[in-house]
Short mmCIF file of C-alpha atoms in Angstrom, two decimals:
data_model
loop_
_atom_site.label_atom_id
_atom_site.label_comp_id
_atom_site.label_asym_id
_atom_site.label_seq_id
_atom_site.Cartn_x
_atom_site.Cartn_y
_atom_site.Cartn_z
CA MET I 1 193.11 30.52 242.65
CA ASN I 2 194.22 34.04 244.59
CA PRO I 3 196.47 32.83 247.65
CA GLN I 4 198.46 30.54 245.26
CA LEU I 5 198.73 33.34 242.62
CA GLY I 6 199.94 35.58 245.21
CA ALA I 7 202.50 33.39 246.53
CA ALA I 8 203.62 32.87 243.52
CA LEU I 9 204.03 36.84 242.30
CA ALA I 10 206.40 37.19 246.26
CA ALA I 11 208.79 34.30 244.08
CA GLU I 12 208.36 35.43 241.21
CA GLU I 13 209.38 39.14 242.96
CA ALA I 14 212.35 38.03 245.44
CA ALA I 15 213.86 35.72 242.21
CA ILE I 16 213.95 39.33 240.37
CA TYR I 17 216.03 40.29 243.43
CA ALA I 18 218.19 37.58 243.85
CA TYR I 19 219.34 37.39 240.08
CA GLY I 20 220.66 41.15 240.79
CA VAL I 21 222.50 39.75 243.66
CA ILE I 22 224.02 36.75 241.25
CA GLY I 23 224.70 38.52 238.54
CA VAL I 24 226.92 40.51 240.04
CA ASN I 25 228.89 37.27 241.82
CA LEU I 26 229.47 35.57 238.28
CA ASN I 27 232.13 36.22 236.12
CA SER I 28 231.90 34.60 232.67
CA ARG I 29 230.36 35.33 230.59
CA GLY I 30 228.16 32.59 229.92
CA ASP I 31 227.24 32.94 233.37
CA GLU I 32 226.12 35.86 233.22
CA THR I 33 223.76 35.42 230.27
CA GLU I 34 222.03 33.04 231.87
CA ALA I 35 221.24 34.86 234.62
CA ARG I 36 219.94 37.83 233.00
CA MET I 37 218.04 35.44 230.22
CA ALA I 38 216.39 33.75 233.62
CA GLU I 39 216.13 37.03 235.03
CA GLN I 40 213.72 38.27 232.35
CA ALA I 41 212.19 35.15 232.20
CA HIS I 42 210.75 36.28 236.05
CA ARG I 43 209.53 39.10 234.50
CA VAL I 44 207.77 38.42 232.49
CA ARG I 45 206.04 35.52 235.01
CA ARG I 46 205.68 38.14 237.57
CA ASP I 47 203.89 40.62 234.48
CA TYR I 48 201.58 37.80 233.80
CA LEU I 49 200.90 37.44 237.17
CA VAL I 50 200.53 41.33 237.83
CA ALA I 51 197.91 41.36 234.77
CA ARG I 52 196.28 38.28 235.61
CA MET I 53 195.68 39.10 239.59
CA ALA I 54 194.06 42.46 238.69
CA GLN I 55 191.73 40.96 236.23
CA LEU I 56 190.40 38.92 238.87
CA LYS I 57 190.38 41.64 241.88
CA ALA I 58 192.84 39.98 243.64
CA SER I 59 195.10 42.47 245.70
CA ALA I 60 199.06 41.68 245.66
CA ALA I 61 200.96 41.95 248.65
CA PRO I 62 203.11 44.83 248.52
CA SER I 63 206.79 43.57 247.51
CA PRO I 64 209.52 44.70 249.81
CA ALA I 65 211.89 46.66 249.08
CA GLY I 66 214.96 44.31 250.14
CA TYR I 67 215.68 40.43 250.95
CA ASP I 68 217.02 38.82 253.24
CA LEU I 69 219.06 36.92 251.26
CA PRO I 70 219.24 32.68 252.88
CA PHE I 71 223.34 33.32 253.22
CA PRO I 72 225.94 35.32 252.27
CA VAL I 73 226.94 35.46 248.46
CA THR I 74 229.76 36.88 247.67
CA ASP I 75 231.42 34.89 244.96
CA ARG I 76 230.41 32.43 241.48
CA ALA I 77 229.56 29.23 243.91
CA SER I 78 227.61 30.63 246.53
CA ALA I 79 225.85 32.99 243.36
CA LEU I 80 224.95 29.66 241.61
CA LYS I 81 224.51 28.20 245.10
CA LEU I 82 221.26 31.06 245.42
CA ALA I 83 220.75 30.71 241.33
CA VAL I 84 219.16 26.47 242.87
CA GLN I 85 217.89 27.92 245.77
CA VAL I 86 215.92 30.49 243.90
CA GLU I 87 214.67 28.08 240.82
CA ASP I 88 213.70 25.63 243.14
CA GLY I 89 211.50 27.89 245.46
CA VAL I 90 209.52 29.46 242.12
CA ALA I 91 209.26 26.06 241.12
CA GLN I 92 207.71 25.34 244.67
CA SER I 93 205.60 28.70 244.63
CA TRP I 94 203.58 27.43 240.94
CA ARG I 95 202.97 24.32 242.33
CA PRO I 96 199.93 24.66 243.94
CA VAL I 97 198.55 26.95 241.27
CA LEU I 98 197.68 23.80 239.29
CA GLY I 99 195.74 22.47 241.62
CA VAL I 100 193.73 25.38 241.88
CA THR I 101 193.59 26.43 237.62
CA THR I 102 192.29 24.69 234.61
CA GLY I 103 192.64 25.09 231.11
CA ALA I 104 195.01 28.07 229.66
CA ASP I 105 195.81 29.17 233.66
CA ARG I 106 197.01 25.55 234.45
CA GLY I 107 198.71 25.27 231.43
CA THR I 108 200.46 28.70 232.13
CA ALA I 109 201.21 27.68 235.89
CA LEU I 110 202.93 24.15 234.40
CA ALA I 111 204.93 25.93 231.80
CA ALA I 112 206.27 28.67 234.75
CA MET I 113 206.50 25.35 236.97
CA THR I 114 208.94 23.77 234.55
CA GLU I 115 210.62 26.69 233.38
CA ALA I 116 212.33 27.30 236.68
CA ALA I 117 212.75 23.18 237.01
CA VAL I 118 215.26 23.45 234.37
CA ARG I 119 216.82 26.31 235.27
CA ALA I 120 217.32 25.12 238.64
CA THR I 121 218.98 21.87 237.04
CA ARG I 122 221.25 24.30 234.42
CA TRP I 123 222.73 25.85 237.09
CA ARG I 124 223.02 22.21 239.17
CA ARG I 125 224.92 21.85 235.82
CA LEU I 126 227.30 25.33 236.07
CA ALA I 127 227.69 24.39 239.96
CA GLU I 128 228.85 20.72 239.50
CA VAL I 129 225.94 19.92 241.73
CA THR I 130 224.57 16.39 241.52
CA PRO I 131 222.37 14.62 241.01
CA VAL I 132 221.13 18.08 238.26
CA THR I 133 217.48 17.10 238.80
CA LEU I 134 215.13 16.43 241.52
CA PRO I 135 212.03 13.51 241.18
CA PHE I 136 209.22 15.97 242.46
CA PRO I 137 210.47 19.79 241.05
CA GLY I 138 208.23 21.95 242.83
CA ARG I 139 207.47 19.68 245.70
CA PRO I 140 208.62 21.27 248.55
CA ALA I 141 211.56 18.83 249.99
CA MET J 1 137.04 12.24 191.88
CA ASP J 2 139.74 9.74 191.75
CA LYS J 3 142.01 12.23 193.09
CA ARG J 4 139.98 12.94 195.90
CA LEU J 5 139.36 9.08 196.98
CA TYR J 6 143.15 8.65 196.70
CA ALA J 7 144.05 11.75 199.22
CA ALA J 8 141.36 10.47 201.88
CA GLY J 9 142.78 7.03 201.08
CA LEU J 10 144.44 8.15 204.49
CA GLU J 11 141.67 9.13 206.55
CA SER J 12 138.61 7.08 204.89
CA PRO J 13 136.34 7.29 207.55
CA ALA J 14 136.15 10.83 206.78
CA ALA J 15 135.75 9.93 203.52
CA GLU J 16 132.76 7.64 203.52
CA THR J 17 131.29 9.78 206.79
CA GLU J 18 131.75 13.28 203.77
CA ARG J 19 129.48 10.55 201.74
CA ASN J 20 126.98 10.17 204.06
CA ALA J 21 126.41 13.75 204.97
CA LEU J 22 123.36 13.51 203.48
CA ARG J 23 121.86 10.19 203.92
CA PRO J 24 119.43 11.01 207.33
CA GLU J 25 121.31 9.33 209.86
CA PRO J 26 125.03 9.70 209.98
CA VAL J 27 125.21 9.34 213.75
CA GLU J 28 124.07 5.51 213.74
CA ARG J 29 126.11 4.91 210.29
CA ARG J 30 129.32 6.48 211.61
CA THR J 31 128.78 4.05 215.02
CA GLU J 32 128.03 0.77 213.33
CA SER J 33 130.67 0.21 210.42
CA ALA J 34 133.55 3.34 210.36
CA PRO J 35 134.40 4.63 213.44
CA SER J 36 135.98 7.98 213.68
CA ALA J 37 139.33 8.75 213.22
CA ALA J 38 140.52 10.21 216.64
CA HIS J 39 138.93 6.81 217.28
CA GLY J 40 140.79 5.39 215.32
CA ALA J 41 144.21 6.48 215.52
CA SER J 42 144.15 5.59 219.51
CA LEU J 43 143.76 2.51 218.15
CA MET J 44 146.80 2.47 215.86
CA VAL J 45 148.55 3.74 218.85
CA LEU J 46 147.52 0.51 221.16
CA THR J 47 147.55 -2.12 218.32
CA GLY J 48 148.45 -0.57 215.04
CA ALA J 49 144.80 -2.16 214.07
CA VAL J 50 143.04 -3.21 211.31
CA ARG J 51 142.00 -0.26 209.73
CA MET J 52 145.73 0.44 208.67
CA SER J 53 144.71 -1.74 206.39
CA VAL J 54 144.44 0.90 203.84
CA THR J 55 148.25 2.17 204.19
CA ARG J 56 150.09 -1.15 204.08
CA HIS J 57 153.32 0.63 204.13
CA SER J 58 152.60 2.98 207.14
CA ARG J 59 151.51 0.32 209.09
CA ARG J 60 155.01 -1.87 208.36
CA TRP J 61 156.87 1.32 208.84
CA VAL J 62 155.11 1.78 212.59
CA LEU J 63 155.13 -1.82 213.32
CA GLY J 64 159.15 -1.32 212.30
CA ALA J 65 159.63 1.54 214.66
CA ALA J 66 157.39 0.27 217.41
CA ALA J 67 159.55 -2.65 217.33
CA GLY J 68 163.00 -0.37 217.20
CA LEU J 69 162.01 1.21 220.42
CA GLY J 70 161.13 -2.00 222.26
CA ALA J 71 164.53 -2.87 221.27
CA ALA J 72 166.13 -0.16 222.17
CA GLY J 73 163.95 0.35 225.80
CA LEU J 74 165.50 -3.37 226.44
CA THR J 75 168.97 -2.84 225.58
CA GLY J 76 168.77 0.02 227.53
CA CYS J 77 167.54 -1.76 230.55
CA GLY J 78 170.01 -4.17 229.80
CA LEU J 79 172.94 -2.12 229.80
CA LEU J 80 171.17 -0.37 233.35
CA ASP J 81 170.53 -2.93 235.19
CA ASP J 82 171.42 -6.09 234.46
CA GLU J 83 175.36 -6.04 232.42
CA PRO J 84 177.87 -5.71 236.15
CA GLU J 85 180.60 -2.79 235.99
CA PRO J 86 182.58 -3.24 233.21
CA PRO J 87 185.64 -5.47 235.49
CA GLU J 88 188.55 -2.29 235.06
CA VAL J 89 188.54 0.60 233.26
CA PRO J 90 191.74 2.08 232.92
CA ASP J 91 192.71 4.79 235.39
CA PRO J 92 193.58 8.35 232.99
CA LEU J 93 197.18 8.30 234.39
CA GLN J 94 197.90 4.34 233.43
CA PRO J 95 199.88 5.51 230.46
CA LEU J 96 202.05 7.69 232.44
CA LEU J 97 202.83 5.13 234.66
CA ASP J 98 203.28 2.34 231.90
CA GLU J 99 205.70 5.74 230.30
CA ALA J 100 207.77 5.88 233.67
CA VAL J 101 207.94 1.57 234.00
CA ALA J 102 209.35 2.00 230.50
CA LEU J 103 211.37 4.76 230.69
CA ALA J 104 213.38 3.89 233.64
CA ALA J 105 213.59 0.71 231.49
CA SER J 106 215.12 2.34 228.91
CA TYR J 107 217.96 3.75 231.25
CA ASP J 108 218.14 0.59 232.70
CA ARG J 109 219.42 -1.07 229.23
CA ALA J 110 221.64 2.23 228.56
CA ILE J 111 223.36 1.22 231.39
CA VAL J 112 223.65 -1.81 230.67
CA SER J 113 225.14 -1.34 227.21
CA GLN J 114 227.22 1.97 228.23
CA PRO J 115 228.74 1.73 231.55
CA GLY J 116 230.49 4.64 231.15
CA LEU J 117 227.16 6.33 231.42
CA ALA J 118 226.03 4.68 234.72
CA THR J 119 226.88 7.67 236.70
CA ARG J 120 225.50 10.11 234.55
CA LEU J 121 221.68 7.91 233.74
CA THR J 122 221.40 6.20 237.36
CA PRO J 123 219.63 9.49 239.00
CA LEU J 124 217.44 9.92 236.13
CA ALA J 125 216.12 6.49 236.00
CA ASP J 126 215.64 6.54 239.63
CA ASP J 127 213.79 9.53 239.48
CA HIS J 128 211.14 7.53 236.68
CA ARG J 129 211.03 4.52 239.17
CA ALA J 130 210.37 6.96 241.65
CA HIS J 131 207.31 8.71 239.85
CA ALA J 132 206.19 4.99 239.06
CA THR J 133 205.96 4.40 242.33
CA GLU J 134 203.40 7.30 243.54
CA LEU J 135 201.35 6.97 239.93
CA ALA J 136 201.33 3.29 241.30
CA ARG J 137 200.43 4.07 244.71
CA LEU J 138 197.86 6.61 243.22
CA ILE J 139 196.48 4.83 240.90
CA GLY J 140 195.72 2.25 243.78
CA LYS J 141 198.29 -0.82 241.45
CA SER J 142 201.26 -2.89 242.91
CA LEU J 143 204.07 -1.86 240.92
CA PRO J 144 205.43 -4.85 238.13
CA SER J 145 209.02 -5.52 239.59
CA THR J 146 211.71 -5.34 236.98
CA SER J 147 215.31 -4.97 237.47
CA ALA J 148 218.01 -4.07 234.89
CA SER J 149 219.10 -8.03 235.10
CA SER J 150 216.04 -9.45 233.80
CA VAL J 151 216.05 -5.98 230.81
CA PRO J 152 217.39 -7.51 227.50
CA SER J 153 220.28 -5.16 226.46
CA ALA J 154 219.84 -3.13 223.81
CA PRO J 155 222.75 -3.43 220.98
CA ALA J 156 225.85 -1.41 222.08
CA GLY J 157 225.74 2.06 220.20
CA ALA J 158 228.41 4.99 220.07
CA ALA J 159 226.98 6.67 223.91
CA ALA J 160 225.89 9.93 221.99
CA GLU J 161 223.79 8.01 220.36
CA THR J 162 222.12 6.57 223.38
CA VAL J 163 222.27 9.66 225.18
CA ALA J 164 220.14 11.26 222.33
CA SER J 165 217.91 8.70 221.90
CA LEU J 166 216.66 8.71 225.35
CA ARG J 167 216.69 12.83 224.92
CA THR J 168 214.19 12.24 222.45
CA ALA J 169 212.27 9.38 224.61
CA GLU J 170 212.04 12.08 227.21
CA GLN J 171 210.82 14.99 224.99
CA THR J 172 208.01 12.88 224.00
CA ALA J 173 207.81 12.28 227.71
CA GLN J 174 207.11 15.38 228.81
CA LYS J 175 204.18 15.98 225.82
CA ASN J 176 202.32 13.50 227.16
CA ALA J 177 202.98 14.02 230.97
CA VAL J 178 201.52 17.79 230.42
CA ALA J 179 198.94 16.88 228.70
CA ALA J 180 197.75 14.54 231.57
CA CYS J 181 198.36 17.57 234.25
CA LYS J 182 196.17 19.63 231.53
CA SER J 183 193.56 17.16 232.00
CA ALA J 184 193.79 16.22 235.71
CA PRO J 185 191.18 16.49 238.55
CA ALA J 186 192.61 19.57 240.12
CA ASP J 187 193.41 16.43 243.00
CA ARG J 188 196.27 14.96 241.02
CA ALA J 189 197.85 18.34 239.16
CA ALA J 190 200.64 19.09 240.86
CA LEU J 191 202.02 15.51 241.49
CA VAL J 192 201.11 15.03 237.20
CA GLY J 193 202.85 18.37 236.63
CA SER J 194 205.84 17.29 239.04
CA ILE J 195 206.16 14.87 236.56
CA ALA J 196 206.19 16.84 233.63
CA ALA J 197 208.32 19.29 234.78
CA CYS J 198 211.28 16.47 235.42
CA ARG J 199 211.25 14.75 232.20
CA ALA J 200 211.78 18.31 231.41
CA THR J 201 214.88 18.73 233.68
CA HIS J 202 216.00 15.26 232.20
CA ALA J 203 215.82 16.51 228.51
CA GLU J 204 217.76 19.35 229.35
CA ALA J 205 220.33 16.99 231.77
CA LEU J 206 221.06 15.22 228.29
CA ARG J 207 221.84 18.21 226.53
#
């Protein structure tokens, strides 16, 4: 379970970083609220993973100070595109946790994956990307 | 005296031995007509023999219990050895598959009655069909083919009503998929989890 939790933690930390970049490139109150709520949700998941891994005495790789963005983020369109990509990536990172956990741990992983998938759908709608859903959220494309 | 006899009723040979205690030849007497209590007990276990005539109630009970044990034993053997396996135990994911097929069909009906919603609803119906295909493959069943033309069309309601009722159905379906994911074996958890997450995104898409 530890490598999977470690991967989910890395994805959550990357998401927190990415929302910093996304936030400054959004320009409407609605978008910004959305981004702030998403970032907060990722912080909660990050804290859960740090605590759970400490319980399991699992070591996590230190998070990098910065990340290479997959493309330049300079405006709303590219910010929304990054938000979609980040949430899809977070969902993908939680999916392998499902198979290595049971009970409450699996429930948490499923909730984290589902919430990321729902946020990806919200960002797609804001970005006017269709379709707004994926048939198998979390499954690598 | 009465009380003593009554109490001794269950073990009359002992009582008899006691009464005979003062007689000169107790051993001979015992072997002659009154088997020892231990001998009596072994007879009871093996055959439920005559000695029990003193305690009719107990004998009936013992025989009944023995018959019951025999019947239970036979039934057990029958289940284990004789009867074939039940032909088909439904897969635990069968309800999820049925639900995916049913959801796809309700989208198809909605699109027939509300063509204006087709652009919005078709991708969602396709997701459910993709779920059904994957689940059928996993379970090892072939999928019943349904097409929109074979689906009876629902009475045309307002588009908003149609969307709201689909959304409710998605929320229920999501809960069912979450439960299925939680009880799924490790090798199925990811697929079922993705289906649960997808249904949640559908509910979001229908807001």
